[in-house]
Short mmCIF file of C-alpha atoms in Angstrom, two decimals:
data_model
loop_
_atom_site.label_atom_id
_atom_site.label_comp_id
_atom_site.label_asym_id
_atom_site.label_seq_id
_atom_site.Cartn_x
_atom_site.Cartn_y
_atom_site.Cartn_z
CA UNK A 1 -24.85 37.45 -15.74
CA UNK A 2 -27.59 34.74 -15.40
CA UNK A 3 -26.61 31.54 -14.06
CA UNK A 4 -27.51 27.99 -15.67
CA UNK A 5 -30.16 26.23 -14.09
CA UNK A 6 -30.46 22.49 -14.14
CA UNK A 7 -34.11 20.53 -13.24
CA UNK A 8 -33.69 16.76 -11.58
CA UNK A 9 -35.99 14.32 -12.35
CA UNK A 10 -37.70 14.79 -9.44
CA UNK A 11 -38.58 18.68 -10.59
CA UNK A 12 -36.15 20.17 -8.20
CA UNK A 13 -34.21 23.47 -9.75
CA UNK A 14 -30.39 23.33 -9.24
CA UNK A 15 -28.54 26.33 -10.26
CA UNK A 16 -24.92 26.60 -11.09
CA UNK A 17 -22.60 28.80 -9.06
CA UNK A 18 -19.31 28.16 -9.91
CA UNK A 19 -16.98 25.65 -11.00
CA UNK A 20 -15.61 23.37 -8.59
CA UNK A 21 -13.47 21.42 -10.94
CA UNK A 22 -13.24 20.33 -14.63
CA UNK A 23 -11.90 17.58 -16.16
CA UNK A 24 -11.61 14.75 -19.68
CA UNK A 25 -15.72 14.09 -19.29
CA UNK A 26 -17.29 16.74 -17.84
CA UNK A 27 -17.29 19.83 -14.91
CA UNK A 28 -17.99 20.10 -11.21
CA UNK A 29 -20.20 22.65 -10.23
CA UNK A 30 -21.23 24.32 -6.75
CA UNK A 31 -24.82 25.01 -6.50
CA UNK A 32 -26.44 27.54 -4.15
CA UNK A 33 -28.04 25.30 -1.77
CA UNK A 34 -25.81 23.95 0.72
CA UNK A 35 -23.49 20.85 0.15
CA UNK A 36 -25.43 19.94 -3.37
CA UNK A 37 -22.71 19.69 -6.43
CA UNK A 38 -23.57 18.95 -9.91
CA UNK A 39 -21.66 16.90 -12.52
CA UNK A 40 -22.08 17.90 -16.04
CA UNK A 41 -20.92 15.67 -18.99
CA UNK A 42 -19.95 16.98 -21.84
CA UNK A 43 -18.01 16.53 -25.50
CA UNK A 44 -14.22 16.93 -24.12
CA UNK A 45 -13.22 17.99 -27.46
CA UNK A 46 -15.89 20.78 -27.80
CA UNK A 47 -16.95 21.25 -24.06
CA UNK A 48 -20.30 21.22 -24.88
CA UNK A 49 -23.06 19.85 -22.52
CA UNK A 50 -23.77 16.23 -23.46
CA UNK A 51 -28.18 16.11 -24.06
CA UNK A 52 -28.30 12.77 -24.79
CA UNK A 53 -30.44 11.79 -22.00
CA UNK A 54 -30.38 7.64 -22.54
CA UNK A 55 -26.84 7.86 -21.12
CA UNK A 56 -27.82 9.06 -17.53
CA UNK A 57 -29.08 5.45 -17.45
CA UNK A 58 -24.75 4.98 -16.58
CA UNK A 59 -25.86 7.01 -13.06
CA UNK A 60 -28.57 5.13 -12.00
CA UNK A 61 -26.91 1.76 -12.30
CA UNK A 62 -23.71 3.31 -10.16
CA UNK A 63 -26.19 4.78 -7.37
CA UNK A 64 -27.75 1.74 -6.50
CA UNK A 65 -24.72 -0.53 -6.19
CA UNK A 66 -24.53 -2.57 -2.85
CA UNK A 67 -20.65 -2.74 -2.32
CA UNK A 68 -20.14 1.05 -1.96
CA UNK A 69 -22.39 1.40 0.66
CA UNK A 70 -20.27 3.65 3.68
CA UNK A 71 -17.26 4.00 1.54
CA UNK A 72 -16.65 7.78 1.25
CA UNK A 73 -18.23 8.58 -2.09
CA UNK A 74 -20.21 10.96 -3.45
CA UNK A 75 -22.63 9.09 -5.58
CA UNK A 76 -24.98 10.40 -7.54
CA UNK A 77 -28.16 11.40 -5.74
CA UNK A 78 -30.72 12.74 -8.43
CA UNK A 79 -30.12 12.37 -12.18
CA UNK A 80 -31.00 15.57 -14.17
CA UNK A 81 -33.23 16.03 -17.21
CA UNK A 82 -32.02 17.62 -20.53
CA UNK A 83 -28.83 16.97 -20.17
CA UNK A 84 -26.14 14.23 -18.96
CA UNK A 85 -25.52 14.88 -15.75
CA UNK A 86 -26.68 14.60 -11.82
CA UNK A 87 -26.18 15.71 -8.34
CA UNK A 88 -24.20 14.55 -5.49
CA UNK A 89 -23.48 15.66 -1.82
CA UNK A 90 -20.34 17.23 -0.45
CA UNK A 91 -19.13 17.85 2.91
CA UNK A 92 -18.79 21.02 4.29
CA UNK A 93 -14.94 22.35 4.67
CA UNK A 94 -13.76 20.03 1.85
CA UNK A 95 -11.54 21.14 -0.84
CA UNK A 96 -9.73 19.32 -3.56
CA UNK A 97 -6.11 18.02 -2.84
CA UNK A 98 -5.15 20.02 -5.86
CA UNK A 99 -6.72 23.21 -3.89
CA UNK A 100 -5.79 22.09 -0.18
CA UNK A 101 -2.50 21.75 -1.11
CA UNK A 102 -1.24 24.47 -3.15
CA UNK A 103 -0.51 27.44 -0.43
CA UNK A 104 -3.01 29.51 -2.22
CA UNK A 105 -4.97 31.87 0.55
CA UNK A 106 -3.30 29.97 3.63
CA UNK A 107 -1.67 31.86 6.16
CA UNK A 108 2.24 31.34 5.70
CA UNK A 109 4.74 30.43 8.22
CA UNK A 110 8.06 32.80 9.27
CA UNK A 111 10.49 31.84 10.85
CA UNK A 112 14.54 31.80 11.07
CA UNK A 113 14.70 29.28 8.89
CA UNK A 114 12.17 29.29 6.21
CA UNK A 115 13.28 33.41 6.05
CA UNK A 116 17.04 32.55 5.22
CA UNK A 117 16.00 29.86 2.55
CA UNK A 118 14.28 32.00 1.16
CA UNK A 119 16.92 34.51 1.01
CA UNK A 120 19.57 31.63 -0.52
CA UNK A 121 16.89 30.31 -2.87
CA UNK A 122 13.84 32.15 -3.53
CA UNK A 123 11.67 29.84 -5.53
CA UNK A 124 12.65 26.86 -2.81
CA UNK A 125 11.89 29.00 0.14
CA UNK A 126 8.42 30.09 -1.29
CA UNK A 127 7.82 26.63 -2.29
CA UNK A 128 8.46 24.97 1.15
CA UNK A 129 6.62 27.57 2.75
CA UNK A 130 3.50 27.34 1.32
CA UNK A 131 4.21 22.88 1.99
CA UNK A 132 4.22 23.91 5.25
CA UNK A 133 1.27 26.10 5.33
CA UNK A 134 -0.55 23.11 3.80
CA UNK A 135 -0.28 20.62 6.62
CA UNK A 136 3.00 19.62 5.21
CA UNK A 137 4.67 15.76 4.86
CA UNK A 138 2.21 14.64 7.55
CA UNK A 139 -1.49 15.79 5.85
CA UNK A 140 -0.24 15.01 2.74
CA UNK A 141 1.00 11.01 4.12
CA UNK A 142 -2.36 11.35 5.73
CA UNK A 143 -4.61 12.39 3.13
CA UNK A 144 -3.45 10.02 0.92
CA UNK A 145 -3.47 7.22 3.05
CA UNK A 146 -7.23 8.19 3.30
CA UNK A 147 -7.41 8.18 -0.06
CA UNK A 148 -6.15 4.62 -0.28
CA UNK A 149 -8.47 3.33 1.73
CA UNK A 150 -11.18 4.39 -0.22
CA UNK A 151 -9.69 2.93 -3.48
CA UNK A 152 -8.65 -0.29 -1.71
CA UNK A 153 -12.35 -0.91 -0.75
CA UNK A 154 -13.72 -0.21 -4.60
CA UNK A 155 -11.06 -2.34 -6.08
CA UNK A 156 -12.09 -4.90 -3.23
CA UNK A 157 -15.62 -4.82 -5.06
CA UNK A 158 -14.38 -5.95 -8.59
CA UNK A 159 -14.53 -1.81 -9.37
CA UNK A 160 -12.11 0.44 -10.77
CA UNK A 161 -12.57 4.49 -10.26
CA UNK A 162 -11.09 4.99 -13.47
CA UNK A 163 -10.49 9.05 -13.31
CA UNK A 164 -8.16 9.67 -10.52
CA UNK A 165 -6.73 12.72 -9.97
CA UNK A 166 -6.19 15.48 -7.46
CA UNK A 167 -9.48 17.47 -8.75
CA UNK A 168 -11.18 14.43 -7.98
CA UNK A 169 -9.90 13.42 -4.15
CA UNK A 170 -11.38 16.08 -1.72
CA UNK A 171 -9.64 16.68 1.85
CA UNK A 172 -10.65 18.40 4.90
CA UNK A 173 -9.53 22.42 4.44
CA UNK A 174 -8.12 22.27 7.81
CA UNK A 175 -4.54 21.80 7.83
CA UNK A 176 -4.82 19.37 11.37
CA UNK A 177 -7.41 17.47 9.35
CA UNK A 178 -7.35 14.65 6.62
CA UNK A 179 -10.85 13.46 6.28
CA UNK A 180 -10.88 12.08 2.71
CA UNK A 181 -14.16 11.59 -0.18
CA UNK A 182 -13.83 10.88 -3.93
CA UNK A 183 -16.25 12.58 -5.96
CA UNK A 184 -16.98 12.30 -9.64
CA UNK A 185 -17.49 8.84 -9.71
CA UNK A 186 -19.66 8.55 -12.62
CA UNK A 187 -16.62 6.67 -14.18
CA UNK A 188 -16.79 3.75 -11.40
CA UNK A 189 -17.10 0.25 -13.71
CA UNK A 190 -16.56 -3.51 -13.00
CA UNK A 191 -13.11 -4.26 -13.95
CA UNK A 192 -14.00 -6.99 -16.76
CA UNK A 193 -15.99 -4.18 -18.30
CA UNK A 194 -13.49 -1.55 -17.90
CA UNK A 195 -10.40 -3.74 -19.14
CA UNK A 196 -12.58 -4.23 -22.44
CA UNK A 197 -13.86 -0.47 -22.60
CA UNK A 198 -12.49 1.62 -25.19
CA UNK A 199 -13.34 5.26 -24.69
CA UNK A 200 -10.28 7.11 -26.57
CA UNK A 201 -8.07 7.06 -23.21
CA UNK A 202 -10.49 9.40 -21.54
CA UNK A 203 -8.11 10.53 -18.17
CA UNK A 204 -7.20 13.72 -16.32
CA UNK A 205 -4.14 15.08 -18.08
CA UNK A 206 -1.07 14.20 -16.36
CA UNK A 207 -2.30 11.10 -14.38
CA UNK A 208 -2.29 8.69 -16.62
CA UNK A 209 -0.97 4.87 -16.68
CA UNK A 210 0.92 4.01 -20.28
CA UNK A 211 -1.76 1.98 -21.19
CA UNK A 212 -4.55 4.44 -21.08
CA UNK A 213 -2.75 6.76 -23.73
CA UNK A 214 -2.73 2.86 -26.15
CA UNK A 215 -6.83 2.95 -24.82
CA UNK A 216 -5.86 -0.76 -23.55
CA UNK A 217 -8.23 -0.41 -21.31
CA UNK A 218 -8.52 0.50 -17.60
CA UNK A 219 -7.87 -1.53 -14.14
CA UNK A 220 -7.16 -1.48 -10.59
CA UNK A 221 -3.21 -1.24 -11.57
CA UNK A 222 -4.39 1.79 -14.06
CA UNK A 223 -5.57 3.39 -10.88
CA UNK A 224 -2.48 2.47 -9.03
CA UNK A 225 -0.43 4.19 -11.08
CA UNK A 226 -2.74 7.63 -11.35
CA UNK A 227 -2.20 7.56 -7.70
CA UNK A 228 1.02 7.00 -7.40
CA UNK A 229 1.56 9.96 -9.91
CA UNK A 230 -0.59 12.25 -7.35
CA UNK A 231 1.09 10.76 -4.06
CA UNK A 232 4.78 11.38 -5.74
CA UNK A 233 3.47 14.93 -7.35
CA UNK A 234 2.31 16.44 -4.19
CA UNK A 235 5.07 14.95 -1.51
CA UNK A 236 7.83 15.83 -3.74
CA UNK A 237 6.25 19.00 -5.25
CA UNK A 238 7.33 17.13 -8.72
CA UNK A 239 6.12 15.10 -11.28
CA UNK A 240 7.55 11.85 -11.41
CA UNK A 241 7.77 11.92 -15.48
CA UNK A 242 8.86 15.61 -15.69
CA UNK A 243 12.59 15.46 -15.79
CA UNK A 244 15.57 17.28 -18.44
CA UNK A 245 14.88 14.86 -21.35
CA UNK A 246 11.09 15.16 -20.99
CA UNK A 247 11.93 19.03 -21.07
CA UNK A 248 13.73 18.55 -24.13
CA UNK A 249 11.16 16.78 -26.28
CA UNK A 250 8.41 19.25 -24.90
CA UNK A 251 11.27 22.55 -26.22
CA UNK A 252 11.17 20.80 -29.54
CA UNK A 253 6.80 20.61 -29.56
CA UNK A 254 5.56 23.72 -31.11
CA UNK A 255 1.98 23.58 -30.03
CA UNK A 256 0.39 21.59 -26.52
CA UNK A 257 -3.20 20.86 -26.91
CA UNK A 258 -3.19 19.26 -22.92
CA UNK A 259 -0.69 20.19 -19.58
CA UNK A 260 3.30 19.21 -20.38
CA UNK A 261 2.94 16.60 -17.76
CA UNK A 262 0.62 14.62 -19.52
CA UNK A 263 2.68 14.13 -22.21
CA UNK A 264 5.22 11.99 -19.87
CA UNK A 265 3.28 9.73 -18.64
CA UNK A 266 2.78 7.64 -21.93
CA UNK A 267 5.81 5.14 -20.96
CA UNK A 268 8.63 6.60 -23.02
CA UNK A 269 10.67 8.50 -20.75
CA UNK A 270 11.77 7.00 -17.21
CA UNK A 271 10.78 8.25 -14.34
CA UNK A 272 12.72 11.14 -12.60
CA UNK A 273 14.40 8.90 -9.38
CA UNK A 274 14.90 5.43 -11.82
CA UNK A 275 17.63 3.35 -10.32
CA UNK A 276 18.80 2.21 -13.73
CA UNK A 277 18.26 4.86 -16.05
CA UNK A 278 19.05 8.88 -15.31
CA UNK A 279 18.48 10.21 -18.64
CA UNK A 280 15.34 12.11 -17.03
CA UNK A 281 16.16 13.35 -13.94
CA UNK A 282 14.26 15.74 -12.30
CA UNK A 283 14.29 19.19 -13.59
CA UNK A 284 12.06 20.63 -10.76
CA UNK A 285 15.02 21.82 -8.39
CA UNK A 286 13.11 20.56 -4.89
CA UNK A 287 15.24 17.94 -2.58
CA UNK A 288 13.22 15.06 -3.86
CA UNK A 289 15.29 12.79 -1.33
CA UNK A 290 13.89 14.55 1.49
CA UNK A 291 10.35 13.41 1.10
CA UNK A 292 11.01 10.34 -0.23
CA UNK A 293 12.29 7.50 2.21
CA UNK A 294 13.15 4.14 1.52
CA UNK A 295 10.28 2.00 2.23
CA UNK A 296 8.31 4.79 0.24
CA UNK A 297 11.25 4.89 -2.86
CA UNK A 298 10.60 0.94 -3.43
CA UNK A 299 6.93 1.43 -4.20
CA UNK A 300 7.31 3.81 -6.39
CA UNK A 301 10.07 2.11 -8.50
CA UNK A 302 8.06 -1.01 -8.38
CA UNK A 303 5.01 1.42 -10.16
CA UNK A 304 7.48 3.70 -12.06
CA UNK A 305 10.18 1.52 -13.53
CA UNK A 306 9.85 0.08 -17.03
CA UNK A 307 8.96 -3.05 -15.63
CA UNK A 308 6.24 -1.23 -13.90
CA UNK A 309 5.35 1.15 -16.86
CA UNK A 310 4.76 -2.03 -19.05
CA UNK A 311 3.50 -4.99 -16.96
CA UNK A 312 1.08 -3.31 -14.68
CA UNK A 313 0.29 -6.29 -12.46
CA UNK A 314 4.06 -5.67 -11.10
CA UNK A 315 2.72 -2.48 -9.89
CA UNK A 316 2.04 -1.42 -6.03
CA UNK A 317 -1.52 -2.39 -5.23
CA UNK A 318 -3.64 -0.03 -3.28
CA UNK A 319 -3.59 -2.01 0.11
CA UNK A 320 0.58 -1.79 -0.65
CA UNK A 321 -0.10 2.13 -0.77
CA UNK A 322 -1.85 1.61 2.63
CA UNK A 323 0.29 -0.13 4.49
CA UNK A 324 3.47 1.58 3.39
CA UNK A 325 1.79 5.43 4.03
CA UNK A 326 0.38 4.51 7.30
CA UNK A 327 4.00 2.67 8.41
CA UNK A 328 5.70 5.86 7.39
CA UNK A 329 2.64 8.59 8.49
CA UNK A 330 3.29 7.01 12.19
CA UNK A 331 7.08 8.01 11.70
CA UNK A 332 6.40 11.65 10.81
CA UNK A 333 8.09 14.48 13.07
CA UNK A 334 7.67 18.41 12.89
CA UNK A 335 10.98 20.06 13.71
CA UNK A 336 9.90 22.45 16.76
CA UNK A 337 12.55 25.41 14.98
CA UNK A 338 11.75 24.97 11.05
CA UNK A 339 8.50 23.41 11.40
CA UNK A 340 9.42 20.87 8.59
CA UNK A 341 7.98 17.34 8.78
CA UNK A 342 10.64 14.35 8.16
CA UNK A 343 11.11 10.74 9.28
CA UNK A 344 11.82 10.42 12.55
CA UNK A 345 13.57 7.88 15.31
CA UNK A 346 14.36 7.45 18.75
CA UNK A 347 17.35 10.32 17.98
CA UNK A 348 15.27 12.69 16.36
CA UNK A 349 17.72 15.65 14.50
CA UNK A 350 15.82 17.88 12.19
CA UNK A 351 17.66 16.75 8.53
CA UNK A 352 16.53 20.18 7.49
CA UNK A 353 18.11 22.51 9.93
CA UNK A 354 20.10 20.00 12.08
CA UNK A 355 17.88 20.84 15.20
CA UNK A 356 17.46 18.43 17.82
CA UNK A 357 14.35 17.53 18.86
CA UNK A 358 12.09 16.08 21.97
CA UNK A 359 10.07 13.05 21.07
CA UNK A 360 8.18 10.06 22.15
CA UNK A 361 8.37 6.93 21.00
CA UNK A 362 6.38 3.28 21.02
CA UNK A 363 7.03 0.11 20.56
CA UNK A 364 4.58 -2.73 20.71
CA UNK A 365 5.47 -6.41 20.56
CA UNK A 366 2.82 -9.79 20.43
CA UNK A 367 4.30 -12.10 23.07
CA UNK A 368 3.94 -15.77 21.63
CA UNK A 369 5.22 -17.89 24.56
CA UNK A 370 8.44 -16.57 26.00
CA UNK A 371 9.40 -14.49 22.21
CA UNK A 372 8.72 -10.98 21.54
CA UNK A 373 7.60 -10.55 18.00
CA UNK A 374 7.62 -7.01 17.02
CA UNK A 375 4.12 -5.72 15.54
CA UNK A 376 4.87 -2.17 14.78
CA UNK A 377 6.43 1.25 16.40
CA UNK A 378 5.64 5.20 16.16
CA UNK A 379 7.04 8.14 16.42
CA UNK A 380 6.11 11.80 17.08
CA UNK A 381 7.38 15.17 18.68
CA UNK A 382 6.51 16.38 21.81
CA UNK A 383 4.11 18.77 21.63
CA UNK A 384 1.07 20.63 23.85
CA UNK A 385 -1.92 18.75 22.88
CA UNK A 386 -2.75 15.10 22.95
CA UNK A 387 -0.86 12.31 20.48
CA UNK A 388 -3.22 10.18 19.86
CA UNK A 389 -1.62 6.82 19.21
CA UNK A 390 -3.66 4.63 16.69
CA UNK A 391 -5.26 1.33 17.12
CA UNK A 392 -2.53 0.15 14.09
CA UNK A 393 0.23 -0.01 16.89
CA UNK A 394 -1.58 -3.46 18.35
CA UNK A 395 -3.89 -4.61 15.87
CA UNK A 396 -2.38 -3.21 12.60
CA UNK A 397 -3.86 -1.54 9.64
CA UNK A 398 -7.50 -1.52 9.07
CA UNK A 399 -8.25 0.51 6.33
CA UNK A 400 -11.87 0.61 8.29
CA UNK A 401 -10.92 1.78 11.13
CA UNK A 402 -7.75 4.29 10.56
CA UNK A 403 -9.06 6.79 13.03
CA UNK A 404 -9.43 4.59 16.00
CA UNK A 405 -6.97 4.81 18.75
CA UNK A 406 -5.64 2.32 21.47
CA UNK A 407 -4.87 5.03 24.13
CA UNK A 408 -3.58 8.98 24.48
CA UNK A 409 -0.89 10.20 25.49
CA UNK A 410 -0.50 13.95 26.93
CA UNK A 411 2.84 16.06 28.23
CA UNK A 412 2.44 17.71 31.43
CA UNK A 413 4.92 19.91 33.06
CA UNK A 414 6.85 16.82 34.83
CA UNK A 415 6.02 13.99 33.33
CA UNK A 416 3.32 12.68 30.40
CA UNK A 417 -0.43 11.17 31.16
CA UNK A 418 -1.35 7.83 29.34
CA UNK A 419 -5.40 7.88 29.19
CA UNK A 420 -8.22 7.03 27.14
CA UNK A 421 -7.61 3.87 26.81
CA UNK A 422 -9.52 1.75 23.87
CA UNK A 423 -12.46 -0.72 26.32
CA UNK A 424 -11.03 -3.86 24.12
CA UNK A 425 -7.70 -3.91 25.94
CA UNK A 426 -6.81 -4.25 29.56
CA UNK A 427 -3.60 -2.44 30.06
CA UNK A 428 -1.37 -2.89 32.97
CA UNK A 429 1.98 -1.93 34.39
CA UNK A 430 4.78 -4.19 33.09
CA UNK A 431 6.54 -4.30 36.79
CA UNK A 432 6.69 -5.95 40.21
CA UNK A 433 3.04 -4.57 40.96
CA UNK A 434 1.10 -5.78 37.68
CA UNK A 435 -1.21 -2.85 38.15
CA UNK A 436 -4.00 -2.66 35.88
CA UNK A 437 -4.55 0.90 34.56
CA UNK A 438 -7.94 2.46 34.21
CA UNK A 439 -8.76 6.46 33.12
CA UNK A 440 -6.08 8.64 33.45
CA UNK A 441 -2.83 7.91 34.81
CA UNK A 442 0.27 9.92 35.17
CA UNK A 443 4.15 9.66 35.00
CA UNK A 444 6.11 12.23 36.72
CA UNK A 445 9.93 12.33 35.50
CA UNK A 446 9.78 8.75 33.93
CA UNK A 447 11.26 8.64 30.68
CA UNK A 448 10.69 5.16 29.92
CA UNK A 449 7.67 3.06 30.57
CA UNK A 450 6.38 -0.54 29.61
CA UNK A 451 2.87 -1.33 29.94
CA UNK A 452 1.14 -4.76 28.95
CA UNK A 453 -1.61 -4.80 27.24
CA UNK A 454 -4.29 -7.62 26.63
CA UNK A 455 -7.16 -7.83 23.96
CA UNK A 456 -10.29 -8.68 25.91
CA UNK A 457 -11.89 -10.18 22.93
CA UNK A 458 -8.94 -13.26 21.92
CA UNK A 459 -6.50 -13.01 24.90
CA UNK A 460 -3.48 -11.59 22.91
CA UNK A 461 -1.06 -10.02 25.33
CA UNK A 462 1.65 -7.23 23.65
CA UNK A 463 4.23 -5.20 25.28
CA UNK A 464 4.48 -1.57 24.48
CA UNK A 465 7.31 0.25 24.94
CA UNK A 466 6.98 4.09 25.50
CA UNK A 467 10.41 6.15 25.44
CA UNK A 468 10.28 9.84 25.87
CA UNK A 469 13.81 11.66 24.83
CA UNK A 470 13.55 14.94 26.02
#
């Protein structure tokens, strides 16, 4: 079968491989050269290719704004002739979050635990096994918090993406990694265009805000909500709008021209967890407690609730999103028996199979005269590798800096090895010697251990407070 081949304006060839991802305006395509995609409008109702040529004029105008300049998006690099349409760069080892996360082709996990679930509840047990295969609770906190900080920076610019959606938020395949892009961001407009723009409630079916389905208009708090739909859908393995009476109004539909979910999400039914109104629980049959803590619960009720649903400025804001996944990311622990992820403390037992477990934990406190004022704390299991503890613990989050880390810590058979230490603190010993620590130092049989630490560049001193329950 011949493929479809697409000339730039530049009079390069592009040919069509397969279909990365399709969606309300148009379809994703692989090409054969390396890292090279190619978006493709076309009539959503027919799914024809869009030739009107004067609209690529749209692609240009996105491709040479200022603002997005090292924000991780795939912007259109060459428009195409003949038809709508242009081509972007992709990472290698990138997949959607709808593809990274669905168990499909990973290698699954056995174990004690996941095997007798299985046995007491098939569809559960298959369901949490593949979440684990995928990275579980922690790539998905982390991927999103990515994601979040990508969205925070175009809403920062007077932008709104417009078309979120897991086909459209790609992630690193690897499991142990979360790097984060957005692609198809031919949608990106300047929020007092896109409040006024009336395009039929173009979305990706099943992620969008209430208002979108009225064609109201799109904003930053339109965008808030598709992602809060996504976050909810993929930690919980449910949709937040998919619950028994939802079910029954879709039983009583004889025909569905788009996916059951997106007929939820139009503001009539409440969402699946709402506080005041259970007449649409969740009919999905996973623990949607267990993902779900409490700082995480009030955002979502803040988007979800009828309050939310119909006055979006009461909604979570993406910097919210950011602060509240990275707070609860750096309290993520993977249970050593069932290799489930949950929220961790100090006394770390396994909610899922009651196993305790070995962890270490900081705490790191700004000293303002003689008061300690407590700055933020994290949590992991003890494992073989390095924990790399982020720069958030001292300075908090920066949404530009959410890989960079203040120091490492690494078990060793009798004791634990602080090193790597970031070159804008001084860190010393918080005893009668004051030491200053440099490189590489080791711990032998000490379970708890409190350093000071001092930002070269302003003169802030913390305390940090490193507990390791074995």
């Amino acid at each position: 079968m011949a493929k479809d081949i697409y000339v730039d304006t530049y009079g390069r060839s592009h040919v069509a491989s397969k279909v990365l991802s399709s969606g309300g305006q148009g379809i994703v395509y692989l090409t054969e050269e390396p890292n090279v995609l190619l978006k493709l409008e076309w009539n959503p109702m027919t799914q024809e290719i869009e030739k009107d040529t004067s609209n690529n004029d749209k692609f240009d105008n996105i491709r040479i704004l200022p603002m997005l300049e090292n924000t991780n998006l795939t912007l259109p690099q060459t428009i195409l002739r003949n038809v709508v349409g242009y081509t972007m760069k992709m990472l290698d080892g990138m997949v959607s979050f709808e593809e990274a996360f669905s168990g499909d082709d990973y290698e699954l996990p056995d174990n004690e635990w996941i095997n007798n679930m299985k046995e007491a509840n098939e569809y559960l047990g298959d369901r949490l096994q593949k979440y684990i295969a995928t990275g579980g609770m922690r790539k998905r906190l982390n991927a999103f918090l990515n994601a979040s900080c990508v969205l925070s920076k175009i809403h920062a610019s007077g932008l709104v993406y417009c078309d979120i959606s897991e086909k459209n938020m790609f992630v690193s395949a690897d499991p142990q990694m979360s790097h984060v892009w957005l692609i198809d961001c031919d949608n990106l407009c300047f929020m007092k265009e896109s409040i006024k723009k009336r395009d039929g409630g173009l979305h990706s079916p099943g992620y969008g805000a209430p208002e979108i389905y009225e064609d109201k208009g799109k904003t930053m708090y339109s965008d808030a909500f598709s992602f809060a739909i996504a976050l909810f859908w993929e930690l919980t393995m449910s949709h937040p709008f998919m619950g028994f009476a939802a079910s029954e109004m879709l039983d009583e539909l004889d025909m569905l021209d788009a996916p059951e979910e997106d007929y939820t999400c139009t503001g009539a039914f409440a969402w699946v967890c709402d506080e005041e109104d259970d007449s649409n629980r969740s009919s999905s049959g996973m623990p949607i407690e267990m993902f779900i803590n409490a700082s995480l619960f009030e955002k979502f009720q803040k988007t979800f609730s009828e309050n939310g649903r119909r006055n979006r400025q009461k909604r979570t804001t993406m910097p919210e999103w950011t602060y509240v996944l990275a707070k609860e990311l750096d309290h993520v622990v993977r249970c050593k028996c069932c290799q489930m992820d949950y929220y961790g403390n100090k006394e770390s037992v396994c909610p899922w199979c009651d196993a305790e477990n070995s962890v270490i934990s900081v705490s790191v406190y700004k000293l303002v005269g003689e008061r300690k004022e407590f700055k933020w704390d994290f949590v992991h299991e003890i494992s073989e590798g390095a924990i790399n503890i982020p720069m958030r613990v001292l300075e908090g989050v920066n949404s530009n800096h959410l890989d960079e880390k203040a120091f490492r810590i690494t078990c060793v058979e009798d004791g634990i090895e602080i090193g790597d230490l970031s070159n804008q603190y001084d860190f010393f010993l918080n005893n009668s010697t004051g030491k200053q620590i440099y490189g590489s130092t080791k711990f032998s049989s000490i379970n708890n251990i409190i350093l000071s630490a001092i930002d070269r560049r302003n003169g802030n001193e913390y305390l940090l407070e490193i507990e390791v329950k074995q």
